[in-house]
Structure formats: C-alpha cells, structure tokens
mmCIF file of C-alpha atoms in Angstrom:
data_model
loop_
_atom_site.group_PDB
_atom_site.id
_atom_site.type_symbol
_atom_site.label_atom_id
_atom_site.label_comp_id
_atom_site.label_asym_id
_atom_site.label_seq_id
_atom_site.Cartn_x
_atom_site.Cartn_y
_atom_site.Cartn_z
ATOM 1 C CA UNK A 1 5.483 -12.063 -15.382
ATOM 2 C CA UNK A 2 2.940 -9.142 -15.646
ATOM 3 C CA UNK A 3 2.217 -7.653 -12.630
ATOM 4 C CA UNK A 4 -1.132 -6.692 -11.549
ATOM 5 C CA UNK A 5 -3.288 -4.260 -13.734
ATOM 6 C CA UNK A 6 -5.861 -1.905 -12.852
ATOM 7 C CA UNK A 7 -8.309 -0.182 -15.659
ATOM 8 C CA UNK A 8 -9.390 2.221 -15.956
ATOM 9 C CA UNK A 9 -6.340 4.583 -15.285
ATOM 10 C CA UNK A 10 -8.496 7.670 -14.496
ATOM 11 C CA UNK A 11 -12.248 8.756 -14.323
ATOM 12 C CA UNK A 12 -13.974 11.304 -13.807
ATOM 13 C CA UNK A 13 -17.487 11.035 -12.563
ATOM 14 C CA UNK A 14 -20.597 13.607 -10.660
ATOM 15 C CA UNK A 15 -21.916 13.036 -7.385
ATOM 16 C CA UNK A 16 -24.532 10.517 -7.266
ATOM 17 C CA UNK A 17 -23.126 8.375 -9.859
ATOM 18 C CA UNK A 18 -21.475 5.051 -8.930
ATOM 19 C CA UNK A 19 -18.431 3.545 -10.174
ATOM 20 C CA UNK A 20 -16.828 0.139 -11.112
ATOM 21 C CA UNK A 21 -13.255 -0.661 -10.687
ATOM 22 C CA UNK A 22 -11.410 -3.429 -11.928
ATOM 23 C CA UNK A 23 -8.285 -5.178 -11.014
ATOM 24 C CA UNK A 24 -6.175 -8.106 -12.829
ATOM 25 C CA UNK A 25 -3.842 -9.773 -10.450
ATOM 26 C CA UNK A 26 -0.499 -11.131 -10.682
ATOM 27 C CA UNK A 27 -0.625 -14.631 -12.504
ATOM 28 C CA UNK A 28 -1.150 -17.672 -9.767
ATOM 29 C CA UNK A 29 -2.339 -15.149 -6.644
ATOM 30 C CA UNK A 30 -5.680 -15.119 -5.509
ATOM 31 C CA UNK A 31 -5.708 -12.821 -2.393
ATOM 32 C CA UNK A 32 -6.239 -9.576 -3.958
ATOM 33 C CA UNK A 33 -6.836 -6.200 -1.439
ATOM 34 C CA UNK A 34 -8.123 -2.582 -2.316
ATOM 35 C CA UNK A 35 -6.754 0.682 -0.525
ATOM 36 C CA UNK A 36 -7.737 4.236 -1.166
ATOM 37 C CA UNK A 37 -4.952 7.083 -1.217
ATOM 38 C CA UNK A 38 -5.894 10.318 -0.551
ATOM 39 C CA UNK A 39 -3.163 13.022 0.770
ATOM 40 C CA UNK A 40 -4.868 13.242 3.634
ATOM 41 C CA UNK A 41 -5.386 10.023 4.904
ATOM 42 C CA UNK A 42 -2.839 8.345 3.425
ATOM 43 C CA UNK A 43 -3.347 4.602 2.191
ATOM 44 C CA UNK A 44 -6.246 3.194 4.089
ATOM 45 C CA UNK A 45 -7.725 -0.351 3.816
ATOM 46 C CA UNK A 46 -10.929 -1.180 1.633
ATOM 47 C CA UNK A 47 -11.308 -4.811 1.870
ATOM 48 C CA UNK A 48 -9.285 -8.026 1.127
ATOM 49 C CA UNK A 49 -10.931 -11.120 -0.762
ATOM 50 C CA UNK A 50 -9.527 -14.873 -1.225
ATOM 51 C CA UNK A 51 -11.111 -17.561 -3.048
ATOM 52 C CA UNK A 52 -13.998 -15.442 -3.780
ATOM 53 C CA UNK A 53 -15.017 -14.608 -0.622
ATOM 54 C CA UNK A 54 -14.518 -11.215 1.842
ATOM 55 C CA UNK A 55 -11.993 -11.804 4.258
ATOM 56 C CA UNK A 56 -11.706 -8.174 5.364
ATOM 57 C CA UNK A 57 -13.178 -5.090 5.963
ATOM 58 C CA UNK A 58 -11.958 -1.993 6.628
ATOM 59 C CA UNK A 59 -13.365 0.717 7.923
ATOM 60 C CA UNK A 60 -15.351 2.258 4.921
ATOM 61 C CA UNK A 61 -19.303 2.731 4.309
ATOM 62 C CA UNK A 62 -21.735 0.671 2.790
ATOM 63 C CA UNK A 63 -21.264 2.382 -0.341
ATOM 64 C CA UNK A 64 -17.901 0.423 -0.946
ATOM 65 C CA UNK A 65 -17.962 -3.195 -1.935
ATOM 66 C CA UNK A 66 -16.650 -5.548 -3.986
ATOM 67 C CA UNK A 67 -16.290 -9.150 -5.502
ATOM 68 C CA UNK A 68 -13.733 -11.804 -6.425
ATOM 69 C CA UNK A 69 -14.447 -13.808 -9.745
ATOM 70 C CA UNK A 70 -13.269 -17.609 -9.765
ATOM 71 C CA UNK A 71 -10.099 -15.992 -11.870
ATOM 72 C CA UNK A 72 -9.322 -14.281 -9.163
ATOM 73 C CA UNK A 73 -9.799 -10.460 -10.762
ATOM 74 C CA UNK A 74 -11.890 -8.238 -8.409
ATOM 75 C CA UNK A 75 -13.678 -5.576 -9.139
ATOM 76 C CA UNK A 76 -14.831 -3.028 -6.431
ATOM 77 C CA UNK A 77 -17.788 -0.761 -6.523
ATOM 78 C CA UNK A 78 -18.517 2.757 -5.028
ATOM 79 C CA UNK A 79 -22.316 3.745 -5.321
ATOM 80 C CA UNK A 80 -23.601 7.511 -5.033
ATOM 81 C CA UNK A 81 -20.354 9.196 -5.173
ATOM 82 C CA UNK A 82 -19.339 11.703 -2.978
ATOM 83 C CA UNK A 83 -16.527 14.422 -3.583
ATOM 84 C CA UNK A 84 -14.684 13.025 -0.597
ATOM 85 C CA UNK A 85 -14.252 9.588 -2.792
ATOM 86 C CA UNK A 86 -12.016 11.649 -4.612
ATOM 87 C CA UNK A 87 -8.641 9.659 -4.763
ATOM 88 C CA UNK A 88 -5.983 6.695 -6.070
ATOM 89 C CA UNK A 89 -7.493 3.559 -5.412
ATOM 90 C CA UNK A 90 -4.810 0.888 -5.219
ATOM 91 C CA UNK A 91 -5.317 -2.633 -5.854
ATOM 92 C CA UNK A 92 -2.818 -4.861 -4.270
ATOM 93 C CA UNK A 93 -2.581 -8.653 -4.835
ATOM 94 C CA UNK A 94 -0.571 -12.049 -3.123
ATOM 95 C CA UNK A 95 -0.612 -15.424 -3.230
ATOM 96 C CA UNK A 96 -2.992 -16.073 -0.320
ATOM 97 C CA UNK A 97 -3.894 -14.291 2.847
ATOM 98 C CA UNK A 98 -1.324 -14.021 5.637
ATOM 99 C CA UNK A 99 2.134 -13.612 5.852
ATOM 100 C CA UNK A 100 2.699 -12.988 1.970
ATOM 101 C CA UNK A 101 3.943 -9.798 0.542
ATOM 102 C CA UNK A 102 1.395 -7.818 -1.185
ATOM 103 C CA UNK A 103 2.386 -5.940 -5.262
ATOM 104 C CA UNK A 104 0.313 -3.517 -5.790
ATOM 105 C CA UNK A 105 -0.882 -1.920 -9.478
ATOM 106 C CA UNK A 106 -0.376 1.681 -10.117
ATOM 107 C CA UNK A 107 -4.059 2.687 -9.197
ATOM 108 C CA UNK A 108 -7.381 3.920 -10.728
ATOM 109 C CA UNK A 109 -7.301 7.904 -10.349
ATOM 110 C CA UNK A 110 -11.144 8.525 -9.314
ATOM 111 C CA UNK A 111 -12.034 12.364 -9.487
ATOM 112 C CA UNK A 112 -15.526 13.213 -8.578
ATOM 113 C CA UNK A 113 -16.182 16.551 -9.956
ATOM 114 C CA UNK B 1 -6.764 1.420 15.955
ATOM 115 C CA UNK B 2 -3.778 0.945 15.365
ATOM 116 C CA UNK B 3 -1.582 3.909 14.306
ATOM 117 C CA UNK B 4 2.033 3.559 12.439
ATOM 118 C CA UNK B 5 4.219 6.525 13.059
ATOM 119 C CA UNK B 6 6.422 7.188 10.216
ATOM 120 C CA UNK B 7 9.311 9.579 10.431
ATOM 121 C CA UNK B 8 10.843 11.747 9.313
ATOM 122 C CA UNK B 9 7.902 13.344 7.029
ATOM 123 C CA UNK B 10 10.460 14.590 4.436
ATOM 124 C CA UNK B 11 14.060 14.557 3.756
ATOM 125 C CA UNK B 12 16.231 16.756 1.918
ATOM 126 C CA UNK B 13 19.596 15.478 1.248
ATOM 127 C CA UNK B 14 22.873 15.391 -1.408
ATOM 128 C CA UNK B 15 23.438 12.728 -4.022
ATOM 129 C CA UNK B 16 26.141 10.049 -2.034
ATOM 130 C CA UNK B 17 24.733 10.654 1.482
ATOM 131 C CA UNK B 18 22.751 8.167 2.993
ATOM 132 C CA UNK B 19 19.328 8.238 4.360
ATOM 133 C CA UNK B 20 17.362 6.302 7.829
ATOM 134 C CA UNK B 21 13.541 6.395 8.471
ATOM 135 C CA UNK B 22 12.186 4.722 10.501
ATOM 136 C CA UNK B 23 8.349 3.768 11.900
ATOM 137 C CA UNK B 24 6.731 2.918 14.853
ATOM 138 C CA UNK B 25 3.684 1.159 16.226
ATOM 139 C CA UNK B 26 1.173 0.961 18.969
ATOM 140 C CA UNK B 27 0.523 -2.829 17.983
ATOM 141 C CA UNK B 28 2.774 -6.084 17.371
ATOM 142 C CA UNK B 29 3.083 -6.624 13.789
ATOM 143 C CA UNK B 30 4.325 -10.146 12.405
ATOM 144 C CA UNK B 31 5.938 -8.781 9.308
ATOM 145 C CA UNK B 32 7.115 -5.244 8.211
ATOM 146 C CA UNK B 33 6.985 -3.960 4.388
ATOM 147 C CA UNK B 34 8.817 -1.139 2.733
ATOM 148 C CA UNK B 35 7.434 0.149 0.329
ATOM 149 C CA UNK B 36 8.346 3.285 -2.595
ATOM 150 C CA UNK B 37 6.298 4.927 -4.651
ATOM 151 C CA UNK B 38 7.131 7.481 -7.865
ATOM 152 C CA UNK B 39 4.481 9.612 -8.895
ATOM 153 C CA UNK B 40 1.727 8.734 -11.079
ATOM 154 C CA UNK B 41 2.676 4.943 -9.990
ATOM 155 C CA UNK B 42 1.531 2.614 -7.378
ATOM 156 C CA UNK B 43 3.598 1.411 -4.727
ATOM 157 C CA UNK B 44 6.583 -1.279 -5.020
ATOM 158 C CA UNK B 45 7.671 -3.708 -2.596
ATOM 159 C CA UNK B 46 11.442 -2.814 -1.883
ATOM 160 C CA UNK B 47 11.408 -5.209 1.406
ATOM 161 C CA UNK B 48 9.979 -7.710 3.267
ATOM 162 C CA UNK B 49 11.074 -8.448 6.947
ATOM 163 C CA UNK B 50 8.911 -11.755 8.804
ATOM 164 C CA UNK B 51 10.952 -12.341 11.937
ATOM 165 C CA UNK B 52 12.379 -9.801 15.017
ATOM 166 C CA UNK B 53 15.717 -8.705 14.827
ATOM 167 C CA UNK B 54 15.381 -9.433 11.299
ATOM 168 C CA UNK B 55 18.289 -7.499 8.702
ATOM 169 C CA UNK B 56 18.216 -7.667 5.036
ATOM 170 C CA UNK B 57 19.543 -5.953 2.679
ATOM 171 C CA UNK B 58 18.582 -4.849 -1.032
ATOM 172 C CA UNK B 59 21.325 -3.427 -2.719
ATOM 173 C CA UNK B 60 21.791 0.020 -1.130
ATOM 174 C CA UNK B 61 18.783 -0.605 0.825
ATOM 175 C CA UNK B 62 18.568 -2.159 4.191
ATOM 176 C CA UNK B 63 15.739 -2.502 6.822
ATOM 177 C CA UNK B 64 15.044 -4.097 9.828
ATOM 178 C CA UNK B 65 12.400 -5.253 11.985
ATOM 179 C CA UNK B 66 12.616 -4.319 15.236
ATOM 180 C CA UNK B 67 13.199 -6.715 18.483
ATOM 181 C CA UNK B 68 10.214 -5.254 20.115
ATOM 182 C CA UNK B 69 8.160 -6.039 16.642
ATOM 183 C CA UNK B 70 7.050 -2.439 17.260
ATOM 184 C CA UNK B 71 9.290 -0.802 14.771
ATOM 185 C CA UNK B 72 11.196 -0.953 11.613
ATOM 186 C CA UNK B 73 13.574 1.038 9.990
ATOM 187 C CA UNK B 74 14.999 1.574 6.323
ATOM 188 C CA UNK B 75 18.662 2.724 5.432
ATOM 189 C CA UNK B 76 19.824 4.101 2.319
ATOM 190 C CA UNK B 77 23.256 3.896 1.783
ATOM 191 C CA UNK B 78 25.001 6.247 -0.759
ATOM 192 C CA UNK B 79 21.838 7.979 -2.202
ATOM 193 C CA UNK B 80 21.406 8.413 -5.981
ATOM 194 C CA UNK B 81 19.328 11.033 -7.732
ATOM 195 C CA UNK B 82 16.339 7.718 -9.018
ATOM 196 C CA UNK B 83 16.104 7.476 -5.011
ATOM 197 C CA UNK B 84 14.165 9.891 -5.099
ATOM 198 C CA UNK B 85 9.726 9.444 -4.411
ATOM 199 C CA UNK B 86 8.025 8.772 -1.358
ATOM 200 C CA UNK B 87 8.760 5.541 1.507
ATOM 201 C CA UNK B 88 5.996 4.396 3.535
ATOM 202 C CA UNK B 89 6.359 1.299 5.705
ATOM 203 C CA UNK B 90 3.128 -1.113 6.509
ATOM 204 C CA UNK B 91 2.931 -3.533 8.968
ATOM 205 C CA UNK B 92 0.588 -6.697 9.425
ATOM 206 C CA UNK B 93 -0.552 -7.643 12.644
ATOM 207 C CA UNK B 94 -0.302 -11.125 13.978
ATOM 208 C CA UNK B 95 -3.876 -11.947 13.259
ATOM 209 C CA UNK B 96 -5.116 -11.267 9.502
ATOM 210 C CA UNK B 97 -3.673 -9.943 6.432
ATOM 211 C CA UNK B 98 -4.677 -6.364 6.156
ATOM 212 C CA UNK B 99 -1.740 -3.601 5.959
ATOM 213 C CA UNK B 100 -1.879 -0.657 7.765
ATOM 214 C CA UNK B 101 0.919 2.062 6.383
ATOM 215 C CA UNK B 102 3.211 4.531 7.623
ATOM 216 C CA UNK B 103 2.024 8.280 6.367
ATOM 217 C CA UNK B 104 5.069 8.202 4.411
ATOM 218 C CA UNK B 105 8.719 9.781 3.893
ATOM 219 C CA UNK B 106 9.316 11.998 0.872
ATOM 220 C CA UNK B 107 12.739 11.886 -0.445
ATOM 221 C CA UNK B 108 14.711 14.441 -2.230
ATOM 222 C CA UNK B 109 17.996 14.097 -3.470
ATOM 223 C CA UNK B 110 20.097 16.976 -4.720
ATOM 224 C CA UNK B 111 22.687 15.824 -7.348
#
C-alpha cells in the first residue's frame, strides 16, 4: 500500500513569489492535514480538510491556504513568500477526522532564499 | 493554547540500555501518538494509545497514556544503534482532529 506522497521534494523560491504544494494520500483516506517544521517551532498545525472542505485552521496567516480535490489529494498554497516560510512542510493523511491515526509523507523542503 | 511538554530534550545512551520519555499537557487529550522521525524523512507512527491507563507495546517499544489523560510516556527497551532519530509525542484533544506535538526527544545510541 503506498503511503502518502508529497512533490515536490525541495524548492527553492525569492520573497514575493508564491508556492504550490501537493500531497497524494494514502489509498481509501480522505482526511488529509498540513504541518510546517521549522527547528524552532517545531511541528505546528496548517489546516486539516475532509471531503473537500476545511475542517481546521491553525494558527497561520492569510497567506496559507489550501484545497481538497474529490480524490482526496490536497494541495496547499503559500502566496508572497517570506524568509520565515522557510521550512519542512509535512502532509499527514487518515481515514476521516477524529480519533484516527494520522501517516504522514516525508515533506516538501521549502527554502526561501 | 495548549502546550505539550516533551522531555527529556536529548538522550545520550549505550547500545542494550533502555530509554523513557515522557510528555505532558496543560489540556485533556483523547488519544496520544508517538511518533519517530530519521532525517531527511517525515515522521512515522510507532504508537497509538485511545483510552487512559492504556499500555501497548511494539516490539521493544512501549507507551502509555496516562490516567490523568494529561501525559504519556514511551519506553525503549534494550536500545539498538537504528533507534536512533528524533521522538515527539502529539496529542488530540477531545474535540477535533488537529495534533499538537511534543518539541521532541533526540536519541543517540552509542554502539
């Protein structure tokens, strides 16, 4: 069973630019949640979506949103970088929200130069 | 918000010994996740713990969550070198899905 896939691996981008991330998740699960990991801060929740639809929201600015396709891959989306976006953004998905165990993919390195 | 207290921050230790973090919480969390991660890697589920006073084991790993549903700790019994990378715990609270995570233990294991 493939687990869940995030492209690209790395990118590099300037400050300004914006960014799309993408995330494949585990066959048959449709909740599918987005952390950032920076050494300072740890993992930190982006936002969680089910079904298509924004269940929740962490504690992030505008600038940070996603979607949910009816496949259930999400893609999330960072508009006019900054160099604190710097980081591994993790992509974690379960079967539904709630009490199920979330895999996560080995991340999207993001380096804003 | 809520904060999850991880300890210890890093760990030092011999191939064969064994190994207990643990983490604490300022909220009630409904289920408790450990969690490793290798370098260059994301992080993979080790164990998942749904009920208080909960024990289970996996292999040489064993966690529990804590009667208070405050806490959770992870043993490591009879450490081997690939044990080494970083732990982190997360914790859901009763009401929604989102994970909030330990700041992690980093493991080193001297053969």
């Amino acid at each position: 069973k493939a687990g869940v896939t995030q492209t690209p691996r790395y990118l590099i981008k300037t400050r300004g630019q914006q960014v799309t991330l993408s995330c494949s998740p585990i066959s048959g699960h449709r909740s599918v949640s987005w952390y950032q990991q920076t050494p300072g801060q740890g993992l930190q929740f982006l936002f969680e979506y089910f079904s298509e639809t924004q269940r929740n929201k962490g504690n992030f600015p505008g600038r940070f949103s996603g979607r949910q396709f009816s496949n259930s891959r999400s893609e999330m989306n960072v508009s006019t970088l900054e160099l604190g976006d710097s980081a591994l953004y993790l992509c974690a998905s379960s079967g539904g929200p709630g009490n199920q165990p979330q895999h996560f993919g080995d991340g999207t390195r993001l380096s804003i130069l | 918000g809520q904060q999850l207290n991880q300890s210890p921050q890093s760990m030092f230790i011999q191939e064969g010994e064994d190994v207990s973090m643990n983490c604490t919480s300022s909220s009630i969390f409904n289920t408790w996740l450990w969690y490793k991660q290798d370098p260059g890697e994301g992080p993979v589920l080790l164990i998942a713990l749904y009920k208080a006073g909960e024990l289970t084991s996996n292999g040489r790993l064993t966690a529990q969550f804590g009667i208070t549903r405050k806490d959770s700790f992870l043993n490591i019994s009879a450490s081997i070198p690939s044990d080494v990378g970083i732990y982190f715990c997360a914790g859901r609270e009763t009401s929604g899905s989102r994970l909030t995570f330990g700041e992690g233990t980093q493991l080193t294991v001297n053969p």
